[in-house]
Coordinates of C-alpha atoms in Angstrom, one line a residue:
X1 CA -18.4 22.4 -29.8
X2 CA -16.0 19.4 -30.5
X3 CA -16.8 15.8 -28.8
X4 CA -16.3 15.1 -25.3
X5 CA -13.8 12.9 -23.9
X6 CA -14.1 10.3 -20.9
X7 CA -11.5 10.7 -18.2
X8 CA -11.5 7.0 -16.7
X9 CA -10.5 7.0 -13.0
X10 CA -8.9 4.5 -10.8
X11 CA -6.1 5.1 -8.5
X12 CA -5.4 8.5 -10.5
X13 CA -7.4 10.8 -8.3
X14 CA -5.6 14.2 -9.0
X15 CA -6.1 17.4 -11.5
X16 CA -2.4 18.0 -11.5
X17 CA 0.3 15.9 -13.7
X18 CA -2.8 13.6 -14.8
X19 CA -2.1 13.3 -18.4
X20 CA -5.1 11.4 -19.5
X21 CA -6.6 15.0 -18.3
X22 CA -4.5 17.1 -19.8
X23 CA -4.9 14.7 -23.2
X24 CA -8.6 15.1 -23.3
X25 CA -9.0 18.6 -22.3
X26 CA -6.6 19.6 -25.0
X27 CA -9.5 17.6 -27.3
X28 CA -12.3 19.3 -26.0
X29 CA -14.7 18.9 -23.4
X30 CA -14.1 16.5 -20.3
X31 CA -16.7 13.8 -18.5
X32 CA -14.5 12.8 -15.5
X33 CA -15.8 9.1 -14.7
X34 CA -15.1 6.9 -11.6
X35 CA -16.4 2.8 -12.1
X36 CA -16.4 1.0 -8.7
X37 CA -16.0 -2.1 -10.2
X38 CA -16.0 -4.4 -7.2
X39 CA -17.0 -7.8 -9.0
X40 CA -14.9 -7.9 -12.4
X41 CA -13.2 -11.1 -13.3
X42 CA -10.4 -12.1 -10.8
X43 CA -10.3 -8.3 -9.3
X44 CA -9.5 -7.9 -5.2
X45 CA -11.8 -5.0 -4.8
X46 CA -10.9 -2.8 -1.8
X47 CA -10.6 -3.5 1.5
X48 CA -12.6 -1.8 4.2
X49 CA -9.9 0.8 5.5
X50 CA -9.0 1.4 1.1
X51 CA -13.0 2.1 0.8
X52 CA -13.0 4.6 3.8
X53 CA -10.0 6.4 2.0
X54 CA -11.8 6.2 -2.0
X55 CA -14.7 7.7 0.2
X56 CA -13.3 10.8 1.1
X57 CA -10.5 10.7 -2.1
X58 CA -13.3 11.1 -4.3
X59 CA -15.3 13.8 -2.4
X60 CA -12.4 15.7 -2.4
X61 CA -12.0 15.6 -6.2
X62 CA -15.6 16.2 -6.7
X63 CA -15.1 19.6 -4.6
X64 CA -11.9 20.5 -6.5
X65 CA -13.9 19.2 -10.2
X66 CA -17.1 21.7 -9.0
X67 CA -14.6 24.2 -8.3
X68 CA -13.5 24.2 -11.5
X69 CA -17.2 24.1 -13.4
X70 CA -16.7 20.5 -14.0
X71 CA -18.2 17.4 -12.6
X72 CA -17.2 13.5 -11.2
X73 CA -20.0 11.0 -12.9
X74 CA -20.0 7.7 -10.6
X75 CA -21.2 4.8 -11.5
X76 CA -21.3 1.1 -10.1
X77 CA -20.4 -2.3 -11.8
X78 CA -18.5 -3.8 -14.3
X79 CA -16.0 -1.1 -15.7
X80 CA -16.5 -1.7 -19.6
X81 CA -20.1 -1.9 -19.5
X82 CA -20.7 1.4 -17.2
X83 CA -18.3 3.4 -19.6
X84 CA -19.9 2.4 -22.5
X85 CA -23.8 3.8 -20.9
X86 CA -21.7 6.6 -20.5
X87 CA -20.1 7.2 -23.6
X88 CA -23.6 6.3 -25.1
X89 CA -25.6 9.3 -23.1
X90 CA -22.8 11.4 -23.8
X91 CA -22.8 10.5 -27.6
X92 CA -18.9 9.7 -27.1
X93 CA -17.0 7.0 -27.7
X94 CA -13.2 8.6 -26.7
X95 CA -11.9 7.3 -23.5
X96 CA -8.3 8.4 -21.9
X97 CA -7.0 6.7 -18.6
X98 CA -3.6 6.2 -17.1
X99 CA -2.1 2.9 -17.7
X100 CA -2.4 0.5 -14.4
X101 CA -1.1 -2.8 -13.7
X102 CA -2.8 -5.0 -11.3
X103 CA -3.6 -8.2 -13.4
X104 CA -7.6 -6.9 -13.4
X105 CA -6.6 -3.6 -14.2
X106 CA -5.6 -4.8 -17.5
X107 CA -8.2 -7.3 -18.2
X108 CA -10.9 -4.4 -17.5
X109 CA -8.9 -2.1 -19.8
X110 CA -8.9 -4.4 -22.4
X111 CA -12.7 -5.0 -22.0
X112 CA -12.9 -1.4 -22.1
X113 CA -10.4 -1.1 -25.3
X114 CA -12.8 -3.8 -26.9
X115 CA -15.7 -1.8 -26.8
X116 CA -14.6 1.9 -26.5
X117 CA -11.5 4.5 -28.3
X118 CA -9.4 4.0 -25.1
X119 CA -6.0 5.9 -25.0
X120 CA -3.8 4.9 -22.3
X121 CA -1.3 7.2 -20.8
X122 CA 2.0 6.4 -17.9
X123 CA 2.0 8.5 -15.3
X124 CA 1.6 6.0 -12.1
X125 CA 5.1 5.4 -11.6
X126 CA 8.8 7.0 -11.8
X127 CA 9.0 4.4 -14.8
X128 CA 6.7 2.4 -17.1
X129 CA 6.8 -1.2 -15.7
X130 CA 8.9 -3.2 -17.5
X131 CA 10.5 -0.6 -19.6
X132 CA 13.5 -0.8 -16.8
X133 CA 15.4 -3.4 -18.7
X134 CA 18.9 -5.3 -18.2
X135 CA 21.4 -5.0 -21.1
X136 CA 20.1 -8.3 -21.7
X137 CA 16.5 -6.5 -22.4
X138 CA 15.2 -8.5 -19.7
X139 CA 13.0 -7.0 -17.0
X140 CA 14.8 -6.7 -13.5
X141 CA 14.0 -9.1 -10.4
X142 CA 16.4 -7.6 -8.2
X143 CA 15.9 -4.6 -6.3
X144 CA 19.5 -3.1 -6.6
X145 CA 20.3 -2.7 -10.3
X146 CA 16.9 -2.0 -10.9
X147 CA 17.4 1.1 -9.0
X148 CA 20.9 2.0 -10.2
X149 CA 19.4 1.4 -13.9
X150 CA 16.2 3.6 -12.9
X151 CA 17.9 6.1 -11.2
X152 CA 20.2 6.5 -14.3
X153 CA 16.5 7.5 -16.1
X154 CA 16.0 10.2 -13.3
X155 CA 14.5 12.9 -13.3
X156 CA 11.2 12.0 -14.3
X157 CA 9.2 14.7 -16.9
X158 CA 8.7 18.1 -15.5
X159 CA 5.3 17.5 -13.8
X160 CA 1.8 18.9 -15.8
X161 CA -0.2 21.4 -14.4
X162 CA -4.0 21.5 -13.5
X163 CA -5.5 21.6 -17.1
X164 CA -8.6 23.4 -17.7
X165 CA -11.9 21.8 -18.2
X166 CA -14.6 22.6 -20.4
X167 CA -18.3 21.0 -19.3
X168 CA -20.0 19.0 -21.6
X169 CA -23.3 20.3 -23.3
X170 CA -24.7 17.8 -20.9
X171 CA -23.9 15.7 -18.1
X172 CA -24.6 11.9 -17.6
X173 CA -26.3 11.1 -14.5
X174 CA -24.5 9.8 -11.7
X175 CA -24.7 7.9 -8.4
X176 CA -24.5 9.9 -5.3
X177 CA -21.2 8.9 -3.3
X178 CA -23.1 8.5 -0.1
X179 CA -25.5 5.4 -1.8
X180 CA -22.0 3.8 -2.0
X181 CA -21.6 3.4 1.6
X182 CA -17.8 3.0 1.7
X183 CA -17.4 4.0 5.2
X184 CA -18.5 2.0 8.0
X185 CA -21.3 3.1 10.0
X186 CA -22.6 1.1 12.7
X187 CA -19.9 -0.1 14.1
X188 CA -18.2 2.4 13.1
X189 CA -14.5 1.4 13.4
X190 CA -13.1 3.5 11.3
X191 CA -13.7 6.1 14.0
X192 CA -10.1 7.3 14.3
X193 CA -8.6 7.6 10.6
X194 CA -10.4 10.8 10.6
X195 CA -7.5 12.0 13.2
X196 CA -4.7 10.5 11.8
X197 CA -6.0 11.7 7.8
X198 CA -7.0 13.9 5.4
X199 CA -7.5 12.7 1.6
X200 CA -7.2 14.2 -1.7
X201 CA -4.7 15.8 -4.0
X202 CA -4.7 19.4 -1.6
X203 CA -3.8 17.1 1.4
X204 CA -1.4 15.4 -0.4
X205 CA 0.8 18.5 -1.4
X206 CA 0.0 19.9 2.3
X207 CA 1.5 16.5 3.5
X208 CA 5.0 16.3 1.0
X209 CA 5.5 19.9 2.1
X210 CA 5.5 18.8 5.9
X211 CA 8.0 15.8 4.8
X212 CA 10.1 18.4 2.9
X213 CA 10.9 20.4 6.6
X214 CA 11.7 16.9 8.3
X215 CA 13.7 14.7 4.9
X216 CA 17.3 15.8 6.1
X217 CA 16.2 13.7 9.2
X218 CA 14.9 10.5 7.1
X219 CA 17.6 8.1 7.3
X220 CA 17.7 7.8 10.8
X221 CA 14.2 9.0 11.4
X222 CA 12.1 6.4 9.6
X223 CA 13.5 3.7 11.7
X224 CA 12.1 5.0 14.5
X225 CA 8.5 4.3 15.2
X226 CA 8.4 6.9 18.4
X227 CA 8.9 9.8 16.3
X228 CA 7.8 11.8 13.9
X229 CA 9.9 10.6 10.9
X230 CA 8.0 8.9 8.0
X231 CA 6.6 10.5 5.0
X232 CA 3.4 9.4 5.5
X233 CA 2.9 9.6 2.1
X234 CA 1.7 5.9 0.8
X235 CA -2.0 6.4 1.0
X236 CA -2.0 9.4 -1.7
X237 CA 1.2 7.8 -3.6
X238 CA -1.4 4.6 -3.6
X239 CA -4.5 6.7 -4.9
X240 CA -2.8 8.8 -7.1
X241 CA -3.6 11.9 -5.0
X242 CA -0.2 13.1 -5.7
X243 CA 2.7 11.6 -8.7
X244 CA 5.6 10.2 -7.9
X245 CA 7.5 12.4 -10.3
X246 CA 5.6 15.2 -8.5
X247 CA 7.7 13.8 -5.5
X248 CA 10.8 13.4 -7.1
X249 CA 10.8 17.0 -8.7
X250 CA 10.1 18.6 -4.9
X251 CA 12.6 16.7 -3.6
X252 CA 15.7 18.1 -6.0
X253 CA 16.9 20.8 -3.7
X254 CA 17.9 18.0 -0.9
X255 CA 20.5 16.0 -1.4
X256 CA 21.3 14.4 2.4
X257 CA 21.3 10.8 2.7
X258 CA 17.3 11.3 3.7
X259 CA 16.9 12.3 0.5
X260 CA 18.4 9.8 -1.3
X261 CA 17.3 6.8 1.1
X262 CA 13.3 8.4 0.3
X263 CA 13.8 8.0 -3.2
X264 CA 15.3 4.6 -3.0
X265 CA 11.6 3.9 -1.2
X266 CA 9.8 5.9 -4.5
X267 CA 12.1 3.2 -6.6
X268 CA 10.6 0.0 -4.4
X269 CA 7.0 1.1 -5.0
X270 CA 8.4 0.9 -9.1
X271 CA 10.1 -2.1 -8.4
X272 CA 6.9 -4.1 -7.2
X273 CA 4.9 -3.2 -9.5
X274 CA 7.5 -4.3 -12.3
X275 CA 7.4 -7.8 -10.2
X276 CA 3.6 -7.6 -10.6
X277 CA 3.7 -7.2 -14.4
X278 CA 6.1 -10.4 -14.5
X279 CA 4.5 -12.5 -12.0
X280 CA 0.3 -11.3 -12.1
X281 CA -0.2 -13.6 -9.2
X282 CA 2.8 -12.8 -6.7
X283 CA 0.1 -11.8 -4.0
X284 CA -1.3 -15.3 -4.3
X285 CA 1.5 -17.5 -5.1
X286 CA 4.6 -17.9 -3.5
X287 CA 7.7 -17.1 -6.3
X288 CA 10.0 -19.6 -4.9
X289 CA 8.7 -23.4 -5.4
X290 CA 9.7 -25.2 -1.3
X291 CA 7.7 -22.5 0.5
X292 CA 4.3 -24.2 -1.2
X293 CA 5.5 -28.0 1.0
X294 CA 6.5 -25.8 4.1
X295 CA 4.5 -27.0 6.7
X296 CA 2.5 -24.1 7.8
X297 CA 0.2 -23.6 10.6
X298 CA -3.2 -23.6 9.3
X299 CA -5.6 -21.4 10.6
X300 CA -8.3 -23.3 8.7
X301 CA -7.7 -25.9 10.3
X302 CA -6.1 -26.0 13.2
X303 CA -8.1 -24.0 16.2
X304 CA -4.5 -23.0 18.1
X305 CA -3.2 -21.4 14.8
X306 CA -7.0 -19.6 14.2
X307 CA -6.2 -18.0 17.8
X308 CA -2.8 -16.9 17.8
X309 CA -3.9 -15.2 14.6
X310 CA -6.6 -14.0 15.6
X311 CA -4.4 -12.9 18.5
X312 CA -1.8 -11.3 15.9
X313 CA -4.6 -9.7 14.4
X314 CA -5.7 -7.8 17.8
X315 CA -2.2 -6.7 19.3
X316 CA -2.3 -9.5 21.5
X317 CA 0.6 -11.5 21.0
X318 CA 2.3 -10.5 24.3
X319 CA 5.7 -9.0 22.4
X320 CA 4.6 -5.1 23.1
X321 CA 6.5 -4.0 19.5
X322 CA 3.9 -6.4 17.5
X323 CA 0.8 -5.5 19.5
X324 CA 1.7 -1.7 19.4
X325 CA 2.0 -2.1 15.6
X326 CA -1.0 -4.0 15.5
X327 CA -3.2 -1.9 17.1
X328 CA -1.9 1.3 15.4
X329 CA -2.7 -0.8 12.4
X330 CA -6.4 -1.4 13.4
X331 CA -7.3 2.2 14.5
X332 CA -5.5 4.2 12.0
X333 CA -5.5 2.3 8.6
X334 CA -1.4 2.5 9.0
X335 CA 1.3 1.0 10.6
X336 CA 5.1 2.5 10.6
X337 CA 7.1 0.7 8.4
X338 CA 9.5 -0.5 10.4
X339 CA 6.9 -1.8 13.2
X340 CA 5.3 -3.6 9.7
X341 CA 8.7 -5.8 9.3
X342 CA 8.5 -7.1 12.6
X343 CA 4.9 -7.7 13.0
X344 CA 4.8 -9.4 9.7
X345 CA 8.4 -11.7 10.7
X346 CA 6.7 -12.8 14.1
X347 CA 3.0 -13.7 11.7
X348 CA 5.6 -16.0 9.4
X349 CA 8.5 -17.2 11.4
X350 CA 7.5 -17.1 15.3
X351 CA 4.2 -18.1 14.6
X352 CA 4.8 -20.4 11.7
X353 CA 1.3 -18.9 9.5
X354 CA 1.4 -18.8 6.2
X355 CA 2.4 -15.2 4.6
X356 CA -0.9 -14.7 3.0
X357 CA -2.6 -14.6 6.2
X358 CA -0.9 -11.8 6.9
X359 CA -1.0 -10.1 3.5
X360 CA -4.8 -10.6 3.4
X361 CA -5.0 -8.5 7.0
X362 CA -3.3 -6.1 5.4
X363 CA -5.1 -5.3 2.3
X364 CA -8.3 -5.3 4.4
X365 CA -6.9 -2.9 7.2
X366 CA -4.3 -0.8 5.3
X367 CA -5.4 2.9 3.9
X368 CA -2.0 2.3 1.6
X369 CA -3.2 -1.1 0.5
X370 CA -1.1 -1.4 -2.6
X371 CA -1.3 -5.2 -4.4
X372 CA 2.4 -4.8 -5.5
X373 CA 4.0 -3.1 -2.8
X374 CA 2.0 -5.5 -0.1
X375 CA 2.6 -8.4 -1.8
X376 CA 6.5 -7.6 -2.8
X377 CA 6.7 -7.0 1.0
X378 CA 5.2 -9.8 2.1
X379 CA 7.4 -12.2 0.0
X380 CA 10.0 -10.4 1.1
X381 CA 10.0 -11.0 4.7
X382 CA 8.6 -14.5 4.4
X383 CA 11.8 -15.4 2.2
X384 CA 9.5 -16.7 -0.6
X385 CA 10.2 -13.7 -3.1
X386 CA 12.0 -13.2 -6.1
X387 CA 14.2 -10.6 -4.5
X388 CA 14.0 -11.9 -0.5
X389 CA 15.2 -11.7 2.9
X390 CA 16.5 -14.9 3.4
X391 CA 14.2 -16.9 5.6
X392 CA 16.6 -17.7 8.3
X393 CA 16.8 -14.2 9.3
X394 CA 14.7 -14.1 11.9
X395 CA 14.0 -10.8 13.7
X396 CA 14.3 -11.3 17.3
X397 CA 11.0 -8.9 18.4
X398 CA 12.4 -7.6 21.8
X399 CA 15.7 -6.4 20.4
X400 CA 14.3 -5.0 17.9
X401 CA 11.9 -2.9 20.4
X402 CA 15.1 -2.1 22.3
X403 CA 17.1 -0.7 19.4
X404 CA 14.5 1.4 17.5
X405 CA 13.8 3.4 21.4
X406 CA 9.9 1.8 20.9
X407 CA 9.6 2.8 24.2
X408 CA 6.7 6.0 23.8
X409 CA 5.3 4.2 21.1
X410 CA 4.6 1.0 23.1
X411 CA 3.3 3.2 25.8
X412 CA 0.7 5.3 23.3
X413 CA -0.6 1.9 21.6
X414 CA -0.7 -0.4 24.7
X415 CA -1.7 1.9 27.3
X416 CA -1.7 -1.7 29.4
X417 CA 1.7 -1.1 29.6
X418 CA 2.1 3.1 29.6
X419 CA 3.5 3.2 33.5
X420 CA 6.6 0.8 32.5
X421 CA 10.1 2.2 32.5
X422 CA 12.3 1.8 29.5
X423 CA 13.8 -1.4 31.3
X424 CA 11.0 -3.5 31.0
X425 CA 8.4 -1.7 28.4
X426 CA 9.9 -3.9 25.8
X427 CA 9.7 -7.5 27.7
X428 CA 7.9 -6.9 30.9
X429 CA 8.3 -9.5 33.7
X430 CA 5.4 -8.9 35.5
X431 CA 2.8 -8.4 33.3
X432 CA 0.0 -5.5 34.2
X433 CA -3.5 -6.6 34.3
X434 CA -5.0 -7.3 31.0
X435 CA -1.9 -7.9 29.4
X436 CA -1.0 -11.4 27.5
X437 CA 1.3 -13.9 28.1
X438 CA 4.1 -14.4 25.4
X439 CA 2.3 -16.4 22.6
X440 CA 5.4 -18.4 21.8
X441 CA 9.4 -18.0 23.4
X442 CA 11.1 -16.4 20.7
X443 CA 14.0 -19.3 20.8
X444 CA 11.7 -21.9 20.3
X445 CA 9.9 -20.1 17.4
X446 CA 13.0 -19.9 15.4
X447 CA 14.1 -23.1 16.0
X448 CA 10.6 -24.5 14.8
X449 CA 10.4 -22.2 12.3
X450 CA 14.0 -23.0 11.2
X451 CA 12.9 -26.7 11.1
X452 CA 10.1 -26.3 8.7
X453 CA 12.1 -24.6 6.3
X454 CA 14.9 -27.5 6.4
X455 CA 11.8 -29.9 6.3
X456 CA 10.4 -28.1 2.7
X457 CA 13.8 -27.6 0.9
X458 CA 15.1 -31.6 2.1
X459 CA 11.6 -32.4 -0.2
X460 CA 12.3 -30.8 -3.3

């Protein structure tokens, strides 16, 4: 029998168009191997609502791997070190992986390259990051021509299917996923994903075939946070339960603008991770110099700023969009996207707190908690990006309610407020028992907020 292979694992959790399976299959036999590696050098391990999701991600693969005669070995600590006990009780020193980009993604692969025969294979992303180049063979920073020069690219390969595995003569031991304790137990406040999700590469497919019946609808849709209209897709895009080329290829029959405005979004998720690969610590560091002097709020410091974050953090902000968004957020891992913008505007610009407040939250609460996408977003709305919304444009909460018809979706997260009539849901004048005060008046938010920025850029 030839030598076995190691399949590394990370945010690759499929059978399907996985080529660092197909790649070691085609060698011989396969050790699938997952490393929770949640103390490397510099690495953000995952946040709570990300562990709930790995949880279940990985039980599901282990069910489709013992359906198919094969087995997931887990094991705990550092990445390069755990592959190699592997490799060594295995009597194997061939290790495939798909290629990922987080700035400890690539410091643990070149540990793992040090010590191991590691083969790296793309198949993350529509693209390679950084292969997208201008015709001055620089990599893009703006969102636009990046996706005219992508979409030039497209399609991506046909997609690979489930490869067959051949067992080892003997398997390594592994951790049981349950010893792991990724999911929250007492309190248990994870409680509600279990409604809203189900994980792995079969739920996945189950979930782009729903989006196929409703993607004519997407361009208006998505913008609506009462219906029905997003993909809900990000959590397996984000583990690799499904490809994006897997996407791309199941959307070719459609060619509305829903279509086309969904594969703009399959573009972003490229397009922040080629920003991630430039700049390894965008979700740390602001890209534009003047919003390090702006004078934030400092929740460290300052006991008014700890409350109204704490307060943003809760739903209780008294604007009804940000506190439905918020507390979607909190019991579902997820928050619609376009409830996301507006919550994370009135965090920056109403109540004057540093962006990586809010981008912190998020990685700890999101199921979709991507470092690329969350950070590229982040930067985005707080103006401090390489590709940015400027930071005068401040969203104005209560028309932004009123324009998107918020009004049922208000009512399901706030129950508070569920016997308001369309009139008043948004901004109610007499607020119902239990339900905040304003934090701030939205006129005199911008105009502070406005100040601060004038403030920073008069000091550079």
């Amino acid at each position: 029998m030839p030598a076995a292979s190691i399949v590394w694992l990370r945010r690759d959790l499929r059978l399907a168009d996985q080529p660092a399976f197909h790649a070691a299959a085609s060698a011989g036999p396969v050790i699938p191997v997952y490393v929770l590696d949640d103390d490397g050098a510099g690495r953000r391990k995952p946040g709570g609502a990300a562990r709930w999701w790995l949880h279940h991600s990985l039980a599901a693969l282990e069910r489709d791997l013992d359906e198919r005669g094969s087995k997931l070995i887990l094991r705990r600590g550092d990445a390069a070190a755990a592959l190699a006990a592997v490799a060594r009780a295995a009597g194997i020193a061939a290790v495939h992986a798909l290629h990922h980009y987080e700035p400890w993604e690539i410091a643990a692969e070149k540990a793992v390259a040090g010590a191991l025969d590691l083969t790296l294979h793309d198949g993350a992303y529509l693209a390679p990051p950084l292969t997208v180049r201008t015709g001055s063979d620089k990599p893009y920073r703006i969102f636009t021509p990046f996706w005219r020069a992508l979409g030039a690219t497209m399609p991506p390969a046909d997609p690979l299917p489930r490869p067959h595995l051949r067992a080892p003569a003997n398997w390594p031991a592994s951790d049981g996923l349950d010893d792991w304790h990724l999911v929250p137990t007492s309190p248990d406040w994870a409680s509600g994903f279990a409604k809203e999700w189900r994980a792995g590469e079969i739920a996945a497919h189950d979930q782009l075939d729903d989006f196929l019946h409703r993607v004519g609808d997407y361009e208006e849709d998505r913008n609506l946070p009462a219906r029905d209209g997003s993909s809900r897709l990000s959590p397996h895009l984000h583990w690799g339960e499904i490809s994006p080329g897997q996407v791309w290829h199941a959307l070719a029959g459609n060619r509305g603008k829903g279509a086309d405005t969904f594969r703009s979004e399959l573009a972003w998720r490229d397009f922040a991770q080629n920003l991630i690969a430039q700049f390894p610590d965008y979700g740390d560091e602001p890209y534009r110099p003047e919003y390090a002097r702006l004078a934030w709020r400092d929740p460290m410091r300052d006991a008014a700023a700890a409350a109204d974050l704490k307060a943003w953090q809760r739903g209780r902000t008294g604007y009804p969009i940000v506190d439905a968004g918020m507390r979607q957020l909190w019991a579902t891992g997820w928050m619609h996207n376009r409830v996301r913008m507006i919550a994370a505007s009135f965090l920056v610009k109403h109540l004057l707190i540093d962006w990586r407040h809010g981008e912190r939250w998020f990685w700890d609460t999101l199921v979709d908690a991507d470092y690329g996408n969350n950070a590229t977003n982040w930067q985005w709305i707080a103006g401090s990006g390489v590709d940015a919304s400027l930071f005068s444009r401040i969203m104005a909460p209560l028309v932004q309610s009123a324009k998107f018809a918020a009004g049922d979706y208000i009512r399901h997260w706030v129950p508070e407020l569920a016997k308001l009539p369309d009139a008043d849901i948004h901004d109610p004048a007499d607020r119902p028992r239990g339900y905040p005060e304003p934090l701030v008046d939205h006129r005199a938010a911008r105009e502070r907020a406005l100040a601060a920025y004038r403030h920073a850029r008069a000091a550079s």
